[in-house]
PDB file of C-alpha atoms in Angstrom:
ATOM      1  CA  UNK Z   1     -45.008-127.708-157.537  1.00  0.00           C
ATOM      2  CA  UNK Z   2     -47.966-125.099-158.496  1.00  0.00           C
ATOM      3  CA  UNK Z   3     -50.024-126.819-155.577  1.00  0.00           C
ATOM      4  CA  UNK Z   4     -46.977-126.186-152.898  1.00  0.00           C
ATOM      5  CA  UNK Z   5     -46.577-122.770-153.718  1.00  0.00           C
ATOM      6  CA  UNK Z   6     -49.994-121.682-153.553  1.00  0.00           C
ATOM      7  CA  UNK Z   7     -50.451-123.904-150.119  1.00  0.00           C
ATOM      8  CA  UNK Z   8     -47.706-121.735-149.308  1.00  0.00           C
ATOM      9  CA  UNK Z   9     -48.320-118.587-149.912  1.00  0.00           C
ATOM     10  CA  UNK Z  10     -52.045-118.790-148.600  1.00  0.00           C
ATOM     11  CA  UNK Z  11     -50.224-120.174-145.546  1.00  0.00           C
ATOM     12  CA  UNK Z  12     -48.033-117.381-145.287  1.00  0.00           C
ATOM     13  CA  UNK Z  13     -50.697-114.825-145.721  1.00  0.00           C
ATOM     14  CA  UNK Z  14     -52.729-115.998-142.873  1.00  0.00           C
ATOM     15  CA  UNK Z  15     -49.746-116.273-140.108  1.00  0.00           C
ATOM     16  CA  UNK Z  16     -49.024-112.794-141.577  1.00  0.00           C
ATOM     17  CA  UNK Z  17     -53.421-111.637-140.767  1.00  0.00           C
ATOM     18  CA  UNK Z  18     -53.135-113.435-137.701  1.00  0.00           C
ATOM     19  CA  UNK Z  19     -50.161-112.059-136.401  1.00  0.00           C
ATOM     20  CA  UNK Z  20     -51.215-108.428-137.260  1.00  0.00           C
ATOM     21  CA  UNK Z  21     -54.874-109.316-135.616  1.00  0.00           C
ATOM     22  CA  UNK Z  22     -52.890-110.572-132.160  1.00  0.00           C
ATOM     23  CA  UNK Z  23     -50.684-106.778-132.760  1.00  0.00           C
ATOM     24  CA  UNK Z  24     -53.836-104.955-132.960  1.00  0.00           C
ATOM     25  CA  UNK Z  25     -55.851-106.728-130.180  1.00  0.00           C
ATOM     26  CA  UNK Z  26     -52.476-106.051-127.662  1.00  0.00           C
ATOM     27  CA  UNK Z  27     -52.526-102.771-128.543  1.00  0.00           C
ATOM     28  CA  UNK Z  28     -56.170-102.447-128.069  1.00  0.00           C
ATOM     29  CA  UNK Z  29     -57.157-103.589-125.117  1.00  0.00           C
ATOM     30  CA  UNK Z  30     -61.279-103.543-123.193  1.00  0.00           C
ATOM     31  CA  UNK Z  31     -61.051-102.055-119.984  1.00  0.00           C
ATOM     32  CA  UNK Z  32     -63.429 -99.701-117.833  1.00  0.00           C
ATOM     33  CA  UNK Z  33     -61.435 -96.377-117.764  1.00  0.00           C
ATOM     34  CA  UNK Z  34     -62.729 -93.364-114.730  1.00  0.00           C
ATOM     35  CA  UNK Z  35     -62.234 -89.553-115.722  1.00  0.00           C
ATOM     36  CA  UNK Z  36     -63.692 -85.891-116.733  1.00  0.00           C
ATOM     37  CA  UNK Z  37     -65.096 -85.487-120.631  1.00  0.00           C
ATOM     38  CA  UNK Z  38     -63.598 -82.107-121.419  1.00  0.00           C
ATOM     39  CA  UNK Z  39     -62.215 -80.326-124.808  1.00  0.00           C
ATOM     40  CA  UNK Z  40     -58.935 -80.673-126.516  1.00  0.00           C
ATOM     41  CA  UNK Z  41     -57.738 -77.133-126.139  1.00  0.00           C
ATOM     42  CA  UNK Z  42     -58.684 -76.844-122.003  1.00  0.00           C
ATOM     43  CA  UNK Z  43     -57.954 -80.230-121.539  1.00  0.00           C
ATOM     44  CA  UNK Z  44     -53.981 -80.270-122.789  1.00  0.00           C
ATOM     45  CA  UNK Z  45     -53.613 -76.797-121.562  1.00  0.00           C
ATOM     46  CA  UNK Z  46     -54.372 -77.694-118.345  1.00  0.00           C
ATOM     47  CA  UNK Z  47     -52.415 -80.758-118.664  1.00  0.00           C
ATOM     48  CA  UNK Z  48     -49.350 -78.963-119.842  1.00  0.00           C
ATOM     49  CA  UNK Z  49     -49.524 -77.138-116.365  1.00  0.00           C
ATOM     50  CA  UNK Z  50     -49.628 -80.816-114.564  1.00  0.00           C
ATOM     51  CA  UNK Z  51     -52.987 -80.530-113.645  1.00  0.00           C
ATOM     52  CA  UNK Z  52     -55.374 -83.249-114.793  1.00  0.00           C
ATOM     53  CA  UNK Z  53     -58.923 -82.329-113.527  1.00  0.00           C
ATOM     54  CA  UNK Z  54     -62.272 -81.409-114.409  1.00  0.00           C
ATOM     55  CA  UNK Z  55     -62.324 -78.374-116.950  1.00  0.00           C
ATOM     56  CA  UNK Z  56     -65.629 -75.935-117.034  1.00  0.00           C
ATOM     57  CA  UNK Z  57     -68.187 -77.487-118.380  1.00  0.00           C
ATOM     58  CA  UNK Z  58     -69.782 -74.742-120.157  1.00  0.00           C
ATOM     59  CA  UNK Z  59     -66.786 -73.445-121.677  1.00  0.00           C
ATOM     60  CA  UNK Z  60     -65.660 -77.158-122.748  1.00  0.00           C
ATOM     61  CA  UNK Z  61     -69.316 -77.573-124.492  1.00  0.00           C
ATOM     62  CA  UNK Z  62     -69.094 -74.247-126.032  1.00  0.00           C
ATOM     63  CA  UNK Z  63     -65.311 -75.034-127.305  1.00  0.00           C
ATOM     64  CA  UNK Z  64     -67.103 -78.609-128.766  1.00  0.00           C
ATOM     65  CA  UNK Z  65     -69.792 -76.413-130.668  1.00  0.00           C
ATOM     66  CA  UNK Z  66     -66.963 -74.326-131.899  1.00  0.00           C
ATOM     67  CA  UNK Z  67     -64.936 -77.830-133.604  1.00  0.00           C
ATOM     68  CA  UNK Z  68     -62.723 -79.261-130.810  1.00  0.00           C
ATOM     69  CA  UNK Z  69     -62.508 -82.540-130.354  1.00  0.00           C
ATOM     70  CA  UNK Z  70     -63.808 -84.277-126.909  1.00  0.00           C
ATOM     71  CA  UNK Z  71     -60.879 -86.011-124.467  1.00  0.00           C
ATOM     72  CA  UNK Z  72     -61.421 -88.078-121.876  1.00  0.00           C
ATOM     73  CA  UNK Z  73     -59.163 -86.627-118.450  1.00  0.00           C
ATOM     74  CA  UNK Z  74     -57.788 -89.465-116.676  1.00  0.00           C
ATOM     75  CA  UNK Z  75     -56.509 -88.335-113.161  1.00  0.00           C
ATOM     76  CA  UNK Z  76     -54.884 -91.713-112.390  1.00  0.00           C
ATOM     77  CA  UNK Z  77     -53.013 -92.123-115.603  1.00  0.00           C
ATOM     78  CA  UNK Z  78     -52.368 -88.453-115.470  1.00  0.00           C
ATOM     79  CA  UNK Z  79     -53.300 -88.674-119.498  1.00  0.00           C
ATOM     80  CA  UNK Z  80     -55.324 -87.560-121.882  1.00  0.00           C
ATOM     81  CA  UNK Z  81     -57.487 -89.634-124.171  1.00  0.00           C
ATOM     82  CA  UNK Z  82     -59.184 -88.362-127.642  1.00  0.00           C
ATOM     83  CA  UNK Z  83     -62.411 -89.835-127.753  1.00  0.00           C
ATOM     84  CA  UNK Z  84     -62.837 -91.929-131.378  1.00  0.00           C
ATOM     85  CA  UNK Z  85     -66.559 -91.713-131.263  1.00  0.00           C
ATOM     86  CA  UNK Z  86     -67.480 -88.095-130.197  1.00  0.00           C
ATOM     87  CA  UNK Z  87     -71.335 -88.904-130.498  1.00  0.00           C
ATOM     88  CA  UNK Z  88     -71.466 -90.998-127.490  1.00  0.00           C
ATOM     89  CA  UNK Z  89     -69.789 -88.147-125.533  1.00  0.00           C
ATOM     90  CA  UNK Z  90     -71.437 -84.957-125.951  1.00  0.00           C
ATOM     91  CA  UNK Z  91     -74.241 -85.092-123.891  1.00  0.00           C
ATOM     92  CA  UNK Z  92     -71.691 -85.821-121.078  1.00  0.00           C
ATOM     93  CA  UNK Z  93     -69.240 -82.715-121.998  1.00  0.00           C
ATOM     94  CA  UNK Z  94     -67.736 -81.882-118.491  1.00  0.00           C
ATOM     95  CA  UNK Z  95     -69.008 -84.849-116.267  1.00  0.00           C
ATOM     96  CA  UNK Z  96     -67.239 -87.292-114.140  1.00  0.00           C
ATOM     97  CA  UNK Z  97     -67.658 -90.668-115.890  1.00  0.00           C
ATOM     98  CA  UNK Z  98     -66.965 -94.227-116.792  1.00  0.00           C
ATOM     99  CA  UNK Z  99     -66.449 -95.286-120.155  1.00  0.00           C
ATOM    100  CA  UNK Z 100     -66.062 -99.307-121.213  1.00  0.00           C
ATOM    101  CA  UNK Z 101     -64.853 -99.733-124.393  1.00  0.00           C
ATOM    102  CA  UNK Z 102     -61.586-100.067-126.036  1.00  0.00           C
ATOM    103  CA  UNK Z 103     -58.544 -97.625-125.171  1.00  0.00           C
ATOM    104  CA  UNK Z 104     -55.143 -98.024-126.976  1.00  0.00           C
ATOM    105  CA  UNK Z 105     -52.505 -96.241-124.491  1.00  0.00           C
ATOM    106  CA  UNK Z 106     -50.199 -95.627-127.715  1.00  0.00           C
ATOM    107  CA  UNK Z 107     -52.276 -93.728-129.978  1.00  0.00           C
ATOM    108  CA  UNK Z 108     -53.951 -92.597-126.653  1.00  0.00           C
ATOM    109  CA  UNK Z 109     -57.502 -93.481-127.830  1.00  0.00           C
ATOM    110  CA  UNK Z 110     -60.968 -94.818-126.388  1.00  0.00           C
ATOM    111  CA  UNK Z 111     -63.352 -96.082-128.333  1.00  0.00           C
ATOM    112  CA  UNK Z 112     -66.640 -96.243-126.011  1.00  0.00           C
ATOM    113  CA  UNK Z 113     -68.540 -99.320-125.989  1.00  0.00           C
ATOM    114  CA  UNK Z 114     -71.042 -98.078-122.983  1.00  0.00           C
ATOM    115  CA  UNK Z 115     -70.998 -94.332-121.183  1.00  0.00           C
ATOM    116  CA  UNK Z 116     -72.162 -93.879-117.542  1.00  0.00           C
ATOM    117  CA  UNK Z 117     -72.328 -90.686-115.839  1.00  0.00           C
ATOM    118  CA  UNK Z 118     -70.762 -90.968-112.239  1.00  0.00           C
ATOM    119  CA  UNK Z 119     -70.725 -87.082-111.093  1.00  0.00           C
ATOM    120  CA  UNK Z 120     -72.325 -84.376-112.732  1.00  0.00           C
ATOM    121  CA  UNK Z 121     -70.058 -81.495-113.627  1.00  0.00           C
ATOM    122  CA  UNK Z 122     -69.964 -77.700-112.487  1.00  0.00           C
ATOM    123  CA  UNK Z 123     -68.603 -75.202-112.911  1.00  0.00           C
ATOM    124  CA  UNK Z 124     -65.778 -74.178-110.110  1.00  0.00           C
ATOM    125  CA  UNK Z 125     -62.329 -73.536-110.380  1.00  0.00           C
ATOM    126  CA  UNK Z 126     -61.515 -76.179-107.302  1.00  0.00           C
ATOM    127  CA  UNK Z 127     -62.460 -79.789-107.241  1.00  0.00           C
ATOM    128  CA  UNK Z 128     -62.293 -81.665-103.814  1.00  0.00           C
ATOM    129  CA  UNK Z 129     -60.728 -84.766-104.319  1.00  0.00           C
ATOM    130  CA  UNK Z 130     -63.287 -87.553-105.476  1.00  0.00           C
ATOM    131  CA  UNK Z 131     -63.576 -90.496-103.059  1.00  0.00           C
ATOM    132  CA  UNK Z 132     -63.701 -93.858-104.585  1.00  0.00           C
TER     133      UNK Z 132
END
């Protein structure tokens, strides 16, 4: 009887690891994501305003230097996503880029895998309209 209920319970225990692995791997998801690397504060104010562009990029790396955190601008999603690994994204503060890695659309997270720079930013207070 000893035997069966540890079988069981080591049974149980890894449909329970599994099932929380297949959770986190939904949620998670690798994709290739387009969009301006900004600061929190410029970023969401801008946002709030329904505007989900490029922010100036001298005032979003100063705003970095000063503690903020670094978001990712999506224009398509019309969302903004905190960066989990700020190191990989400083040296791009206020470009146009593509990040691979893993984004989680709940928590509104990317986790960069690989960085590439697609247009480097200015600073100007209009943006035409980038052509894909």
């Amino acid at each position: 009887m000893r035997i069966f209920a540890r079988r069981f319970l080591l049974a149980l225990v890894l449909v329970l690891a599994v099932g929380g692995l297949a959770q986190q791997t939904a949620r998670q998801s690798e994709t290739a994501i387009r969009g301006w690397l900004s600061d929190e504060g410029c970023a969401r104010g801008r946002a709030e305003s329904g505007t989900f562009t490029a922010t100036n990029p001298q005032c979003a790396k100063d705003c970095v230097a000063k503690g903020k955190k670094i978001v990712l601008i999506d224009p398509d999603r019309k969302m903004i996503f905190e960066i989990a690994n700020q190191s990989l994204a400083k040296k791009n503060i206020g470009d146009y880029v593509e990040i691979a890695g893993q984004m989680d659309l709940q928590a509104k997270t990317v986790r960069i895998a690989s960085l590439r720079m697609l247009t480097r930013g200015n600073a100007s207070c209009e943006r035409p309209k980038l052509s894909n």
